[in-house]
Coordinates of C-alpha atoms in Angstrom, one line a residue:
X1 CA -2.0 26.8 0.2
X2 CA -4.0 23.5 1.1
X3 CA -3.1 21.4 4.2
X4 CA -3.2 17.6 3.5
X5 CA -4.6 15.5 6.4
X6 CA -2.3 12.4 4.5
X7 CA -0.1 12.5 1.5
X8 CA 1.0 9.0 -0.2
X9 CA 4.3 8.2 -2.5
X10 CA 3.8 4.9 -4.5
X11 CA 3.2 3.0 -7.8
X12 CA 1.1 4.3 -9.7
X13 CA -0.4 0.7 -10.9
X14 CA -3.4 0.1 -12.8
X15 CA -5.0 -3.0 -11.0
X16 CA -6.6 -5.4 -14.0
X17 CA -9.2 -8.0 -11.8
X18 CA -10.5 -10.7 -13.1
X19 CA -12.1 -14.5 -11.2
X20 CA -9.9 -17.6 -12.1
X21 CA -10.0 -20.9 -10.9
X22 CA -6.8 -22.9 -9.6
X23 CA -6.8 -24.8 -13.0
X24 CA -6.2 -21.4 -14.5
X25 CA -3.4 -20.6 -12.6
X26 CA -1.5 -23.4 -13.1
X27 CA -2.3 -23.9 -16.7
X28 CA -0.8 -20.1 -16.4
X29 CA 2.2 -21.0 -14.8
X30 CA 1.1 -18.4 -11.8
X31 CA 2.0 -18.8 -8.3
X32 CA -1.2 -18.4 -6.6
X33 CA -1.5 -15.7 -3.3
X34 CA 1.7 -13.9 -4.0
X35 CA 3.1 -10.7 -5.9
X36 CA 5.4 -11.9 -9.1
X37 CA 7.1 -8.9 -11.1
X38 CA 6.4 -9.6 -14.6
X39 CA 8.2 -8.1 -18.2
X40 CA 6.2 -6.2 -20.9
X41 CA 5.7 -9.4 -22.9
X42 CA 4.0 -11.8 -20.0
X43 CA 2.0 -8.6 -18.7
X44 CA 0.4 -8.5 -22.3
X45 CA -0.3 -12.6 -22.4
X46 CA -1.5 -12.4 -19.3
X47 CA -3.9 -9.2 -20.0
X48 CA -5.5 -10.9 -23.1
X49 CA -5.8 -14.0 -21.3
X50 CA -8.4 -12.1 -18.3
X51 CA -12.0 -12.8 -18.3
X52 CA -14.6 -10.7 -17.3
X53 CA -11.8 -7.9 -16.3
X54 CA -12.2 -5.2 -13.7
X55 CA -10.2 -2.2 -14.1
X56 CA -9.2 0.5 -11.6
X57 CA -6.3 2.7 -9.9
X58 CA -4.7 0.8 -7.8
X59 CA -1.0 0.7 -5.6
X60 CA -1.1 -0.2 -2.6
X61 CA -0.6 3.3 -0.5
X62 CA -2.7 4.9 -4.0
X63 CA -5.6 2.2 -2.3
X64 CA -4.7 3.2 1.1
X65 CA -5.0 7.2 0.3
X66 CA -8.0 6.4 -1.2
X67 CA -9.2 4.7 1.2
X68 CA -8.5 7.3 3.4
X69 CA -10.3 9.9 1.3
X70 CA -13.5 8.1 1.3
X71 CA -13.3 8.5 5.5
X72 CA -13.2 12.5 4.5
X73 CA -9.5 12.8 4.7
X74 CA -7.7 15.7 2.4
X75 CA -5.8 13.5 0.4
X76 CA -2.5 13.5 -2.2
X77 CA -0.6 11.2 -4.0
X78 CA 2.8 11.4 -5.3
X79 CA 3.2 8.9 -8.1
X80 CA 4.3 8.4 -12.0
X81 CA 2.2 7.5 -15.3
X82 CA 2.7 8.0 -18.8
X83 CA 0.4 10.3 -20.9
X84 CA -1.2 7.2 -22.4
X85 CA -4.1 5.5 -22.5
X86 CA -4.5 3.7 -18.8
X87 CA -1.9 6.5 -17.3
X88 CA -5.2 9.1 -18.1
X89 CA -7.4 6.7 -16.8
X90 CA -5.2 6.7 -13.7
X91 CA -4.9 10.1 -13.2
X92 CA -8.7 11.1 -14.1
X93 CA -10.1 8.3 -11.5
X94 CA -7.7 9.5 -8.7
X95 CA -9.2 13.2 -9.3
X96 CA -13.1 11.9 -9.5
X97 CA -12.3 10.1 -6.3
X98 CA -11.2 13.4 -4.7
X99 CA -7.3 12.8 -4.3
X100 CA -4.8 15.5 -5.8
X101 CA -3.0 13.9 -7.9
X102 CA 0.2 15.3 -7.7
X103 CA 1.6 14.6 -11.0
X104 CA 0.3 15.1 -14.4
X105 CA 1.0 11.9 -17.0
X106 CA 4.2 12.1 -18.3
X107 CA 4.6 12.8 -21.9
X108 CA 7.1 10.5 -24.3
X109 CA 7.6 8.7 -21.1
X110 CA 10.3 5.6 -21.2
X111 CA 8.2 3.2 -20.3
X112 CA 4.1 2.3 -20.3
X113 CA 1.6 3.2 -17.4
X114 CA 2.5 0.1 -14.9
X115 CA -0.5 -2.5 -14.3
X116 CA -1.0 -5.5 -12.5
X117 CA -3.0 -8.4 -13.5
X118 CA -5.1 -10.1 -10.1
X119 CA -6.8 -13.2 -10.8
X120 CA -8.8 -13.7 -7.8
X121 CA -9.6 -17.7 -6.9
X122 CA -12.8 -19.2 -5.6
X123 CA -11.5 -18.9 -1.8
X124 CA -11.2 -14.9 -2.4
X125 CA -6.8 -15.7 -3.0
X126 CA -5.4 -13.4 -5.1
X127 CA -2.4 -13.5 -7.3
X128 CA -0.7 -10.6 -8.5
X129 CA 1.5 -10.3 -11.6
X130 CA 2.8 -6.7 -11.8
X131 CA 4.4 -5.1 -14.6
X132 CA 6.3 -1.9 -13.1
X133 CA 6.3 0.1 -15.8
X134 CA 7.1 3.7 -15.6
X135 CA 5.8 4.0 -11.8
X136 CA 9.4 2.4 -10.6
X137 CA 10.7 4.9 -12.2
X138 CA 9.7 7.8 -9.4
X139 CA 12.4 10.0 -8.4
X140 CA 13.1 13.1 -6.3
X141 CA 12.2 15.3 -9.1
X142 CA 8.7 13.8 -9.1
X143 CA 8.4 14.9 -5.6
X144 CA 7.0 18.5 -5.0
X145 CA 8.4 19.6 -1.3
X146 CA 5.3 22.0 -1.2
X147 CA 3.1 18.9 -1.1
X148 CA 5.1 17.1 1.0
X149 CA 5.7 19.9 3.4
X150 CA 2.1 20.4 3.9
X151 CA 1.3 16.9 4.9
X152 CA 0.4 16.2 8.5
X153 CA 0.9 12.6 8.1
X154 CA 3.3 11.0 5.1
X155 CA 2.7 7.5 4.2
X156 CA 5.5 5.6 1.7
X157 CA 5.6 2.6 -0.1
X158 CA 8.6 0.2 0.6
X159 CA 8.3 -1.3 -3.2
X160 CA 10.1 1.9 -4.2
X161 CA 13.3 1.2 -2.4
X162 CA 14.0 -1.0 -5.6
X163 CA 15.6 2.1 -7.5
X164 CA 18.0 4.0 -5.8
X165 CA 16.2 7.2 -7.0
X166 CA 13.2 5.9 -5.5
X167 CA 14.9 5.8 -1.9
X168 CA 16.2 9.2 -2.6
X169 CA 12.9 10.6 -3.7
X170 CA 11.6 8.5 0.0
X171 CA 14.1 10.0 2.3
X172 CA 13.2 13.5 1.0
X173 CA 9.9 13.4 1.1
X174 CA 10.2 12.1 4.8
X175 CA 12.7 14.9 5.8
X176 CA 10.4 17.9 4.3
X177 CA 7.0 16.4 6.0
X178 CA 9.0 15.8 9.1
X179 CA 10.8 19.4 8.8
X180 CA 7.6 21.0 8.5
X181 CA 6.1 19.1 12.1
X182 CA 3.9 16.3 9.9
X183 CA 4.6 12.4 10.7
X184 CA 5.8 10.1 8.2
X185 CA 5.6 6.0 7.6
X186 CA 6.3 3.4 6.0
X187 CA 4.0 0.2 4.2
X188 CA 6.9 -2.4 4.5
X189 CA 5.0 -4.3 1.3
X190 CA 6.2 -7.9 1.7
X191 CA 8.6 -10.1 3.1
X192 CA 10.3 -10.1 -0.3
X193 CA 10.8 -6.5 -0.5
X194 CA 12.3 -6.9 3.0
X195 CA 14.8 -9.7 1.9
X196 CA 15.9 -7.3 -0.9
X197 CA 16.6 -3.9 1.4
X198 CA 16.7 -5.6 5.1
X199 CA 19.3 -2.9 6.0
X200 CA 18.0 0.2 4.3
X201 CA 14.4 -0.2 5.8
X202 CA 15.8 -0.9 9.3
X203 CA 17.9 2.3 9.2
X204 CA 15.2 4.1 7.4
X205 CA 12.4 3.2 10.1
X206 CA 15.1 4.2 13.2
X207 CA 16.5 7.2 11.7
X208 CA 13.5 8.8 9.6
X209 CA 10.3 7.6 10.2
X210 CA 7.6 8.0 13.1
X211 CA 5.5 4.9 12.3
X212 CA 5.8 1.4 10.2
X213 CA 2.7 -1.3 9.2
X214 CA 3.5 -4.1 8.3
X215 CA 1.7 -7.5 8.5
X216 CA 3.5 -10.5 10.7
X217 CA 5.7 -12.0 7.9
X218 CA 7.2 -8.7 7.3
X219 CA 7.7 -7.4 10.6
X220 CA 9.1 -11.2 11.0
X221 CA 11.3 -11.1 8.3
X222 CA 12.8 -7.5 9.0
X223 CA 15.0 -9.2 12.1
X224 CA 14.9 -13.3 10.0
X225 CA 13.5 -14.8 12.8
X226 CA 10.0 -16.8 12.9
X227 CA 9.4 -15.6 16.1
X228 CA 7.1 -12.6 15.8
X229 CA 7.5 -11.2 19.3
X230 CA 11.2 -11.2 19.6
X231 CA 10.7 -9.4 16.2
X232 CA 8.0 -6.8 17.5
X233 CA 10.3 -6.3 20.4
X234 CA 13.1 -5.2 18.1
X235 CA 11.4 -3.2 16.0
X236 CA 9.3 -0.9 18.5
X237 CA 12.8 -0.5 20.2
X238 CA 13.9 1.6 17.2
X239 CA 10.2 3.3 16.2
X240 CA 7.4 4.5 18.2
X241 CA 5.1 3.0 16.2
X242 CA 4.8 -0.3 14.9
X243 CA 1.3 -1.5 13.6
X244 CA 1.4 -5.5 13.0
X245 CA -1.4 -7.1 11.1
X246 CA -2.0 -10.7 11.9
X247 CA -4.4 -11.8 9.5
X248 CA -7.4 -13.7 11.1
X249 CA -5.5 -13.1 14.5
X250 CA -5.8 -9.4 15.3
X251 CA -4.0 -6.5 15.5
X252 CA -1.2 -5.8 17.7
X253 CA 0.0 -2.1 18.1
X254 CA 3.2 -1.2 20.3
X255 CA 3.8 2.3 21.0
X256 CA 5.7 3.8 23.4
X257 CA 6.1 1.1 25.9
X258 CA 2.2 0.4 25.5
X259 CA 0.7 -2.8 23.9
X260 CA -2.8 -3.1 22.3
X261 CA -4.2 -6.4 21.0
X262 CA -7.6 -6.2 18.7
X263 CA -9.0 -9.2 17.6
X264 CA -10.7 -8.8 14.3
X265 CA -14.2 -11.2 13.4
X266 CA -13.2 -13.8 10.9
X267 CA -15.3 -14.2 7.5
X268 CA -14.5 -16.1 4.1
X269 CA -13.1 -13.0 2.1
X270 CA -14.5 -12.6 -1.4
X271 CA -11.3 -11.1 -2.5
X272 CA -8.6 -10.5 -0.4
X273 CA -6.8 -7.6 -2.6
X274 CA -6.5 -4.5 -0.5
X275 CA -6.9 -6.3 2.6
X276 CA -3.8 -5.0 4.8
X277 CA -4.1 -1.4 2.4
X278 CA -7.6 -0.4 3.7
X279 CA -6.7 -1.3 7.4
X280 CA -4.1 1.5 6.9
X281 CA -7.0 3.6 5.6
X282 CA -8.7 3.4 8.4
X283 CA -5.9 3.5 10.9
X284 CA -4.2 6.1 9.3
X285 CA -7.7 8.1 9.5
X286 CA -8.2 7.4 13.0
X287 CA -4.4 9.0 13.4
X288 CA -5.0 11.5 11.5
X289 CA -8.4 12.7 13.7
X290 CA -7.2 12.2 17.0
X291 CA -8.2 8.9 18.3
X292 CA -6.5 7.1 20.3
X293 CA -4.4 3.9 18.8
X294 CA -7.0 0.9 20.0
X295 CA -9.9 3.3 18.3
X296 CA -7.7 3.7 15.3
X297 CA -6.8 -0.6 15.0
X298 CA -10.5 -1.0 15.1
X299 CA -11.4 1.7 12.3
X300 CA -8.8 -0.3 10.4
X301 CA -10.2 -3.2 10.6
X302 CA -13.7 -2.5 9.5
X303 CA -12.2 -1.1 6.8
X304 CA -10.3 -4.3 5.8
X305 CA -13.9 -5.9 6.5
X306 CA -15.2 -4.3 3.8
X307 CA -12.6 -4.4 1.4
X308 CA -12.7 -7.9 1.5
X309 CA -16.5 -8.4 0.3
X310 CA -16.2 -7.3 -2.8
X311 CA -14.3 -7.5 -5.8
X312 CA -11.4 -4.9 -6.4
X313 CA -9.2 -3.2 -3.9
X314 CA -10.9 0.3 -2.7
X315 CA -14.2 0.7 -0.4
X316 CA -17.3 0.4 -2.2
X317 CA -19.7 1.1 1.3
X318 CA -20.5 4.2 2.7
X319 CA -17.5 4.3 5.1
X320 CA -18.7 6.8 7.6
X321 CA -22.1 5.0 8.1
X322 CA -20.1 1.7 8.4
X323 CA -18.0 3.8 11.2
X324 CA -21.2 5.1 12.8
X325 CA -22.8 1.3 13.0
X326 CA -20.1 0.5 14.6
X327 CA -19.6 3.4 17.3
X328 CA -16.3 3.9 15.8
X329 CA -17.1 7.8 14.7

C-alpha cells in the first residue's frame, strides 16, 4: 500500500479571487485583511458581485499539501465536498495536481461545496469571506485510518475544532499517524480560532501533537499575552516544535531547547493569500527530507516568496529550480 511523505485534514474550500479596491470593500461592508465566516445568502451577493474572478482549490493545509506536492512530496488530503458542480472541480484539480484525494464528493450532501470569496486590494491585502459549507462538516467517518496510518508526517487544520466531530475526526487521525511512528501537527489558523478553543488546542498540542505553526498573533494569543516571547516560551515548554512566523520579521523555530532565527527579504506582496500556507509547504518538505530545522525555515520562506507574487494561493514557479537558485536542495 502507498506511503505518504505528508497527509493533510482540512476544508475543502473553493478559493474565488478577484482585485478590488478599498472603495469596494467598504461599499461591501467587508472588513479588509481578515477571515469573516459568511451564510449561503451573502456568499452568493458576494460571488456575483466579483470581477475578473479566479477560481481554484483552496484551504489552507489543501494549499499547504499542495504546496508540498509541487516540492515532489507524496501527498493526501482528507477533506469533504458535495457531488456538485465546484465539489468536482475540487476534487478533479486536487488529482491533476497529483494529491490523492482521499474522499470522493459526497452525493445528496446537506450542504453546498464550501467557497471563499478573496478580494485582493492594490497593497496585495486580502480579505476573505468564507462560506463553510459542507467541508465543516468532516467527521471521523470521513477519515480512512489506512491513510492516516501510512502518513510519515500529519498536518491538521485548527478551523475544524469548530464542530465537535471535527475534533474527534482531528484526535484520531493524530493517534493512528502517531501509532504507526509518523509525526503529526497542527496550522493554529488565526487568533480568532484560538479565542474560540484556547483550551482544546493547548491540551491538544501537549498531549497529541509533535509540532505546531503558527504565525506571532496566534502563538500570542494561545497564552493572551502581547508578549510574544513569554508566549514562545510557554508553548515550546509543552511541544518540541513550535514554528512562529513573523511576517516581515523572520522566522523563529524552538525545538528542543534550541533557538533558530531566519530573517526573511522584504518585498511589496502582490497578494498575500497563502502566505503563511506555503511557508509550511516548504518547511514541512524540508521535514519531511531530512534537513535540518534552519534549512527547512528557509525552504519555507522561498516558498512564501513566491506565493506572494502572484495572484491565487498555490506555487506557480518551478519550485525545485527556485530551491536549486537558492542552494536550498
Amino acid at each position: 500500500m502507498k506511503t505518504y511523505d505528508l497527509v493533510g485534514i482540512g476544508n475543502a474550500i473553493v478559493d474565488v479571487i478577484s482585485k478590488a479596491e478599498d472603495t469596494f470593500l467598504d461599499h461591501m461592508g467587508i472588513e479588509k485583511g481578515i477571515m469573516q465566516l459568511v451564510e449561503r445568502e451573502r456568499a452568493e451577493l458576494l460571488y456575483g458581485a466579483m470581477e475578473g474572478r479566479v477560481q481554484t482549490p483552496g484551504g489552507s493545509v489543501a494549499n499547504t499539501i499542495a504546496g508540498a506536492g509541487a516540492l515532489g512530496l507524496a501527498t493526501a488530503f482528507i477533506g469533504r465536498v458535495r457531488d456538485d458542480a465546484l465539489g468536482r472541480f475540487y476534487a478533479d484539480a486536487m488529482q491533476d495536481n497529483g494529491i490523492d484525494f482521499a474522499n470522493p464528493p459526497v452525493a445528496g450532501g446537506e450542504l453546498p461545496t464550501s467557497r471563499s470569496m478573496i478580494f485582493v486590494s492594490p497593497d496585495g491585502e486580502r480579505s476573505m469571506n468564507t462560506y463553510l459549507g459542507i467541508s465543516s462538516e468532516l467527521s471521523s467517518d470521513d477519515v480512512s485510518a489506512e491513510v492516516a496510518g501510512r502518513a510519515k508526517i500529519m498536518f491538521l487544520e485548527g478551523y475544524l475544532f469548530d464542530k465537535d466531530k471535527g475534533k474527534t475526526a482531528f484526535l484520531e487521525a493524530a493517534r493512528d499517524c502517531r501509532k504507526a511512528g509518523g509525526k503529526t501537527g497542527i496550522a493554529i489558523s488565526d487568533p480568532f480560532c484560538v479565542e474560540r478553543h484556547r483550551a482544546d488546542f493547548l491540551r491538544l498540542i501537549e498531549h497529541e501533537l509533535d509540532y505546531v505553526i503558527g504565525n506571532e498573533a496566534e502563538i500570542r494569543s494561545l497564552y493572551e499575552t502581547e508578549d510574544l516571547e513569554e508566549a514562545l516560551a510557554k508553548v515550546s515548554a509543552i511541544c518540541p516544535l513550535v514554528v512562529c512566523t513573523r511576517s516581515g520579521d523572520g522566522v523563529t523555530v524552538l525545538a528542543e531547547g534550541q533557538r533558530i532565527d531566519v530573517p526573511v527579504v522584504k518585498v511589496v506582496p502582490v497578494d498575500a493569500t497563502g502566505a503563511g500556507d506555503q511557508f509550511a509547504a516548504g518547511f514541512l518538505y524540508g521535514l519531511a527530507t531530512g534537513r535540518d530545522l534552519e534549512t527547512c525555515a528557509k525552504i519555507g520562506c522561498v516558498c512564501a516568496g513566491e506565493v506572494i507574487g502572484h495572484i491565487g494561493p498555490r506555487p506557480e514557479a518551478d519550485m525545485p529550480a527556485l530551491l536549486r537558485e537558492a542552494g536550498l536542495l
